[in-house]
Coordinates of C-alpha atoms and ligand atoms in Angstrom, one line a residue:
T1 CA 0.0 0.0 0.0
T2 CA 1.2 3.5 -0.8
D3 CA 0.9 6.3 1.7
V4 CA -1.6 9.1 1.4
R5 CA -1.2 12.7 2.5
I6 CA -3.6 14.1 5.1
L7 CA -3.7 17.6 6.4
G8 CA -2.8 17.4 10.1
P9 CA -4.1 19.6 13.0
D10 CA -1.2 22.1 12.7
G11 CA -1.8 22.6 9.0
V12 CA 1.1 20.3 8.1
Q13 CA 0.7 17.5 5.7
D14 CA 1.2 14.1 7.3
S15 CA 1.9 10.9 5.4
V16 CA -0.2 7.9 6.5
P17 CA -0.7 4.4 5.2
W18 CA -3.4 4.2 2.6
F19 CA -6.9 3.2 3.8
P20 CA -10.3 2.6 2.3
R21 CA -12.6 5.6 2.1
K22 CA -15.6 4.0 0.5
M23 CA -17.1 0.6 0.7
S24 CA -16.1 -0.3 -2.9
D25 CA -12.4 0.3 -1.9
L26 CA -12.6 -3.0 -0.1
D27 CA -12.7 -4.7 -3.6
T28 CA -8.9 -4.1 -3.7
F29 CA -8.4 -6.6 -0.9
S30 CA -9.7 -9.6 -2.7
E31 CA -6.4 -10.8 -4.2
K32 CA -4.1 -10.1 -1.3
V33 CA -4.4 -13.2 0.9
L34 CA -1.7 -14.6 3.2
E35 CA -0.4 -18.2 3.1
M36 CA -2.8 -21.1 3.6
G37 CA -5.3 -19.2 1.6
E38 CA -5.0 -20.3 -2.0
E39 CA -2.1 -22.7 -1.4
L40 CA -2.3 -25.0 1.6
S41 CA 0.9 -25.3 3.6
S42 CA 2.4 -28.8 3.7
D43 CA 1.4 -29.6 7.3
H44 CA -2.3 -28.7 6.7
P45 CA -4.5 -31.8 7.1
G46 CA -5.9 -31.1 3.6
A47 CA -2.5 -30.6 1.9
N48 CA -2.2 -34.2 0.6
D49 CA -5.9 -34.5 -0.3
P50 CA -6.3 -33.5 -4.0
A51 CA -10.1 -33.6 -3.9
Y52 CA -10.1 -31.2 -0.9
R53 CA -7.7 -28.9 -2.6
A54 CA -9.7 -28.8 -5.8
R55 CA -12.9 -28.0 -3.9
R56 CA -11.2 -25.2 -1.9
A57 CA -9.9 -23.7 -5.2
D58 CA -13.5 -23.7 -6.6
I59 CA -14.9 -22.0 -3.6
T60 CA -12.1 -19.4 -3.3
R61 CA -12.3 -18.5 -7.0
M62 CA -15.9 -17.2 -6.3
A63 CA -14.7 -15.2 -3.4
K64 CA -11.9 -13.7 -5.5
A65 CA -14.5 -12.5 -8.1
F66 CA -16.8 -10.9 -5.5
R67 CA -17.4 -7.2 -5.8
T68 CA -19.2 -4.7 -3.5
G69 CA -22.9 -4.9 -4.0
D70 CA -23.0 -8.5 -5.2
P71 CA -25.0 -11.1 -3.2
V72 CA -22.6 -13.6 -1.7
P73 CA -22.5 -16.4 -4.2
R74 CA -24.3 -19.6 -3.2
V75 CA -22.2 -22.7 -2.5
D76 CA -23.9 -26.0 -3.0
Y77 CA -22.1 -28.0 -0.3
T78 CA -21.6 -31.7 -0.9
P79 CA -23.1 -34.4 1.5
E80 CA -19.6 -34.9 2.9
E81 CA -19.2 -31.2 3.7
N82 CA -22.6 -31.0 5.3
A83 CA -21.8 -34.1 7.3
A84 CA -18.6 -32.5 8.6
W85 CA -20.5 -29.4 9.5
G86 CA -23.2 -31.5 11.3
Q87 CA -20.5 -33.2 13.4
V88 CA -19.0 -29.9 14.5
Y89 CA -22.4 -28.4 15.0
N90 CA -23.7 -31.1 17.3
R91 CA -20.6 -31.2 19.4
L92 CA -20.4 -27.5 19.8
T93 CA -24.1 -26.8 20.4
Q94 CA -24.1 -29.3 23.3
M95 CA -21.3 -27.4 24.9
Y96 CA -22.6 -23.8 24.4
K97 CA -25.1 -24.2 27.2
T98 CA -22.2 -24.5 29.7
H99 CA -19.3 -22.8 28.0
A100 CA -20.6 -19.9 25.8
C101 CA -21.2 -16.4 27.1
R102 CA -24.9 -15.4 27.5
E103 CA -24.8 -13.1 24.5
H104 CA -23.9 -16.0 22.2
Q105 CA -26.6 -18.1 23.8
Y106 CA -29.2 -15.4 23.2
V107 CA -28.5 -15.1 19.5
F108 CA -28.0 -18.7 18.6
P109 CA -31.7 -19.8 18.6
L110 CA -32.5 -16.7 16.4
L111 CA -30.0 -18.1 13.8
E112 CA -31.8 -21.4 14.0
Q113 CA -35.1 -19.7 13.4
N114 CA -34.1 -17.2 10.8
C115 CA -31.1 -18.6 9.0
G116 CA -31.7 -22.3 9.0
Y117 CA -28.9 -23.2 11.4
S118 CA -29.1 -26.9 12.0
D119 CA -26.9 -30.0 11.8
K120 CA -28.4 -30.8 8.4
E121 CA -26.6 -28.3 6.2
I122 CA -24.1 -25.4 6.1
P123 CA -26.1 -22.1 6.1
Q124 CA -25.4 -19.8 3.1
L125 CA -23.4 -16.7 3.9
E126 CA -25.9 -14.5 2.0
T127 CA -28.7 -15.6 4.4
V128 CA -26.6 -14.8 7.4
S129 CA -25.4 -11.6 6.0
R130 CA -29.0 -10.4 5.5
F131 CA -29.9 -11.4 9.0
L132 CA -26.9 -9.5 10.4
K133 CA -27.8 -6.4 8.4
D134 CA -31.2 -6.4 10.0
C135 CA -29.8 -6.8 13.5
T136 CA -26.8 -4.5 13.5
G137 CA -26.0 -3.3 9.9
F138 CA -23.1 -5.8 9.7
Q139 CA -22.6 -7.6 6.4
I140 CA -20.5 -10.4 5.2
R141 CA -18.0 -10.4 2.3
P142 CA -16.6 -13.7 1.1
V143 CA -12.8 -13.9 1.2
M144 CA -10.3 -16.4 -0.1
G145 CA -8.3 -16.8 3.1
L146 CA -6.4 -14.7 5.6
L147 CA -6.1 -11.0 4.8
T148 CA -3.4 -8.9 6.3
S149 CA -4.4 -7.6 9.8
R150 CA -4.6 -4.1 8.4
D151 CA -7.1 -5.0 5.6
F152 CA -9.2 -7.3 7.9
L153 CA -9.5 -4.6 10.6
N154 CA -10.0 -1.7 8.2
A155 CA -13.2 -3.4 6.8
F156 CA -14.8 -3.3 10.3
A157 CA -14.9 0.4 10.0
F158 CA -17.6 -0.2 7.4
R159 CA -19.3 -3.0 9.5
V160 CA -18.0 -5.5 7.0
F161 CA -16.8 -8.9 8.1
H162 CA -14.7 -11.0 5.7
S163 CA -15.6 -14.6 5.9
T164 CA -14.2 -17.8 4.4
Q165 CA -16.7 -20.1 2.8
Y166 CA -14.9 -23.4 2.6
I167 CA -15.0 -26.0 5.4
R168 CA -12.1 -27.5 7.5
H169 CA -10.7 -30.9 6.5
P170 CA -13.1 -33.6 7.9
S171 CA -10.1 -35.5 9.4
K172 CA -9.7 -32.8 12.1
P173 CA -13.1 -31.5 13.1
F174 CA -12.2 -30.4 16.6
Y175 CA -9.6 -27.8 15.8
T176 CA -8.2 -26.0 12.7
P177 CA -5.4 -23.5 12.6
E178 CA -7.2 -21.3 10.0
P179 CA -10.6 -19.8 9.7
D180 CA -13.3 -21.9 7.9
V181 CA -17.1 -21.6 7.5
C182 CA -17.6 -23.4 10.9
H183 CA -15.5 -20.8 12.6
E184 CA -17.2 -17.9 10.9
L185 CA -20.8 -19.0 11.2
L186 CA -20.7 -20.6 14.7
G187 CA -18.1 -18.4 16.3
H188 CA -18.3 -14.9 14.8
A189 CA -21.7 -14.5 13.2
P190 CA -23.7 -14.8 16.5
L191 CA -21.8 -11.9 18.1
F192 CA -22.0 -9.6 15.1
A193 CA -25.8 -9.8 15.7
N194 CA -25.2 -8.2 19.1
P195 CA -25.4 -4.4 18.9
D196 CA -22.7 -3.7 21.5
F197 CA -20.3 -6.2 19.9
A198 CA -21.0 -4.7 16.5
D199 CA -20.1 -1.2 17.9
F200 CA -17.0 -2.6 19.5
S201 CA -15.8 -4.2 16.3
Q202 CA -16.4 -1.1 14.3
E203 CA -14.5 0.9 16.9
I204 CA -11.4 -1.2 16.3
G205 CA -11.9 -0.9 12.6
L206 CA -12.1 2.9 12.7
A207 CA -9.0 3.0 15.0
S208 CA -7.1 1.0 12.4
L209 CA -7.6 3.3 9.4
G210 CA -4.3 5.0 8.5
A211 CA -2.8 3.8 11.8
S212 CA 0.9 3.0 12.0
D213 CA 2.1 -0.6 11.5
E214 CA 2.9 -0.8 15.2
D215 CA -0.6 0.3 16.2
V216 CA -2.2 -2.0 13.7
K217 CA -0.3 -4.9 15.2
K218 CA -1.5 -3.9 18.7
L219 CA -5.1 -3.6 17.5
A220 CA -4.8 -7.0 15.8
T221 CA -3.4 -8.6 19.0
I222 CA -6.3 -7.1 21.0
F223 CA -8.7 -8.4 18.5
W224 CA -7.1 -11.8 18.8
F225 CA -7.4 -11.9 22.6
T226 CA -11.0 -10.6 22.6
A227 CA -13.1 -11.3 19.5
E228 CA -11.1 -14.5 18.7
F229 CA -10.0 -15.9 22.0
G230 CA -11.8 -13.8 24.7
V231 CA -12.9 -15.3 28.0
C232 CA -15.1 -13.4 30.4
R233 CA -16.6 -13.7 33.9
Q234 CA -20.3 -14.1 34.1
G235 CA -21.7 -14.6 37.5
D236 CA -18.9 -16.5 39.2
E237 CA -18.1 -18.6 36.1
L238 CA -15.8 -18.2 33.2
K239 CA -17.4 -18.2 29.8
A240 CA -16.0 -18.1 26.2
Y241 CA -17.0 -15.2 23.9
G242 CA -14.1 -15.5 21.4
A243 CA -15.0 -17.0 18.0
G244 CA -11.9 -19.2 17.9
L245 CA -13.1 -20.9 21.1
L246 CA -16.8 -21.1 20.1
S247 CA -15.8 -22.9 16.9
S248 CA -13.4 -25.4 18.3
F249 CA -14.8 -28.1 20.6
G250 CA -11.2 -29.0 21.6
E251 CA -10.2 -25.6 22.6
L252 CA -13.6 -24.6 24.1
E253 CA -13.2 -27.4 26.6
Y254 CA -9.6 -26.6 27.3
C255 CA -9.9 -22.8 27.6
L256 CA -12.1 -22.9 30.7
S257 CA -10.1 -25.7 32.3
D258 CA -7.2 -25.1 34.7
K259 CA -4.6 -26.1 32.1
P260 CA -4.0 -22.7 30.4
E261 CA -3.1 -19.5 32.2
H262 CA -5.9 -16.9 32.8
R263 CA -4.8 -13.3 33.1
P264 CA -6.9 -10.2 33.7
F265 CA -7.6 -8.3 30.4
E266 CA -5.7 -5.1 30.3
P267 CA -5.4 -3.7 26.8
E268 CA -1.9 -2.2 27.3
K269 CA -0.4 -5.5 28.3
T270 CA -2.6 -7.7 26.1
A271 CA -1.7 -5.6 23.1
I272 CA 2.0 -6.7 23.3
T273 CA 1.5 -10.4 24.1
E274 CA 2.9 -12.9 21.6
Y275 CA 0.6 -15.8 20.7
P276 CA 0.7 -19.1 18.7
I277 CA -1.7 -19.4 15.7
T278 CA -1.5 -23.2 15.1
T279 CA -2.0 -24.6 18.6
F280 CA -4.3 -24.0 21.6
Q281 CA -3.5 -20.7 23.4
P282 CA -1.3 -21.0 26.4
V283 CA -2.8 -17.7 27.8
Y284 CA -6.3 -16.2 27.8
Y285 CA -7.2 -12.8 28.9
V286 CA -10.3 -12.7 31.1
A287 CA -12.6 -9.7 30.9
D288 CA -14.8 -8.8 33.9
S289 CA -17.7 -8.8 31.5
F290 CA -18.2 -8.8 27.8
K291 CA -19.1 -5.1 28.0
D292 CA -16.1 -4.3 30.1
A293 CA -13.8 -5.6 27.4
Q294 CA -15.5 -3.5 24.8
E295 CA -15.2 -0.3 27.0
K296 CA -11.5 -1.0 27.7
V297 CA -10.7 -1.5 24.1
R298 CA -12.6 1.6 23.0
D299 CA -10.7 3.6 25.6
F300 CA -7.4 2.2 24.4
A301 CA -8.2 2.9 20.8
S302 CA -9.2 6.5 21.5
R303 CA -5.8 7.1 23.1
M304 CA -3.9 5.9 20.1
N305 CA -1.9 8.5 18.3
R306 CA -3.0 9.6 14.9
P307 CA -2.8 13.0 13.3
F308 CA -6.5 13.0 12.2
S309 CA -9.7 11.4 13.2
V310 CA -12.4 9.6 11.2
R311 CA -16.0 8.9 11.3
Y312 CA -18.2 6.6 9.3
N313 CA -21.1 8.0 7.3
A314 CA -23.6 5.1 7.0
L315 CA -25.7 6.9 4.4
T316 CA -22.9 7.2 1.9
Q317 CA -21.1 4.1 3.2
S318 CA -17.9 6.2 3.3
I319 CA -15.3 7.4 5.8
E320 CA -15.1 11.1 6.6
V321 CA -11.7 12.3 7.6
L322 CA -11.7 15.1 10.1
D323 CA -8.5 17.1 9.7
S324 CA -7.8 17.8 13.4
K325 CA -8.4 15.5 16.3
Ligands
TIH401 N1 -9.0 -22.6 15.7 C1 -10.3 -22.2 15.3 C2 -11.2 -23.5 15.0 O1 -10.7 -24.6 15.1 O2 -12.3 -23.3 14.7 C3 -10.2 -21.4 14.0 C4 -9.4 -20.1 14.1 C5 -9.5 -19.2 15.1 C6 -8.7 -18.1 15.0 C7 -8.0 -18.1 13.9 S1 -8.4 -19.6 13.0
FE2_402 FE1 -11.9 -15.4 13.3

């Protein structure tokens, strides 16, 4: 990305990393995916399964062609894919009652009623995107695989969530090191239907626009330890609200056990913590409540240093840049 010039508060031109200003600018992200997107790395469970690879290529080709305003293309999942989903679905939904935060538990039945969530077949992203739009204005764009942190976070400024559409390899249903449709639909989608969580996600997105690489890394780490792997206290119990936990029955069990370390969530410290991406997390950050995590992150983001501020205009679906803070 090339830098753009922005008029700073003191009338001096500042150079900041490029960022999307209108919804259709997100179209430029579709080709830029990180490893394990198009090409599976050699230790991936699907790497030596040619049929799996071919199927993934078909699905990601559609994501690559997606442009702003298109409906999310329908994928006709095979009986094997629906069976893998059903297996994950049944294991997870049994655990949600005891392991998921109450916000996730509240939305889940609404997804069953409105979006056809069941163990029979994988729901279509388009159906879920429409439902989220009604609830919070969030919408889903299909993506080939992992985007850079900057691109992925920038899209949240527009209430856009990038979602994969393919499913994990059926040989390892309990955990996958990369996002897949189970992770997106069972972990993320329920929380994007929650108005507070939608605001929180957009806040991180707005903070990431034109931010320095260092600040983007911090925001991405905070996102990791909240939206992906967040644990919170509800009553006197620990519950999972992170999507990476709510989509992995292996890690969902493990995260609330006494095996990993649980530390109190403090954005300054959390933002500089290293983490593995292919194994269960050794450390979880525990928020006092789901709301408390959002407020703390919002506060952290508002104290970040940027020579301008931004706001989202939902009517024009564009970012307004305010020259001085
Ligand atoms: N590990 C998660 C799962 O098995 O569903 C998927 C991911 C979470 C975060 C990044 S990839
Ligand atoms: Fe995720």
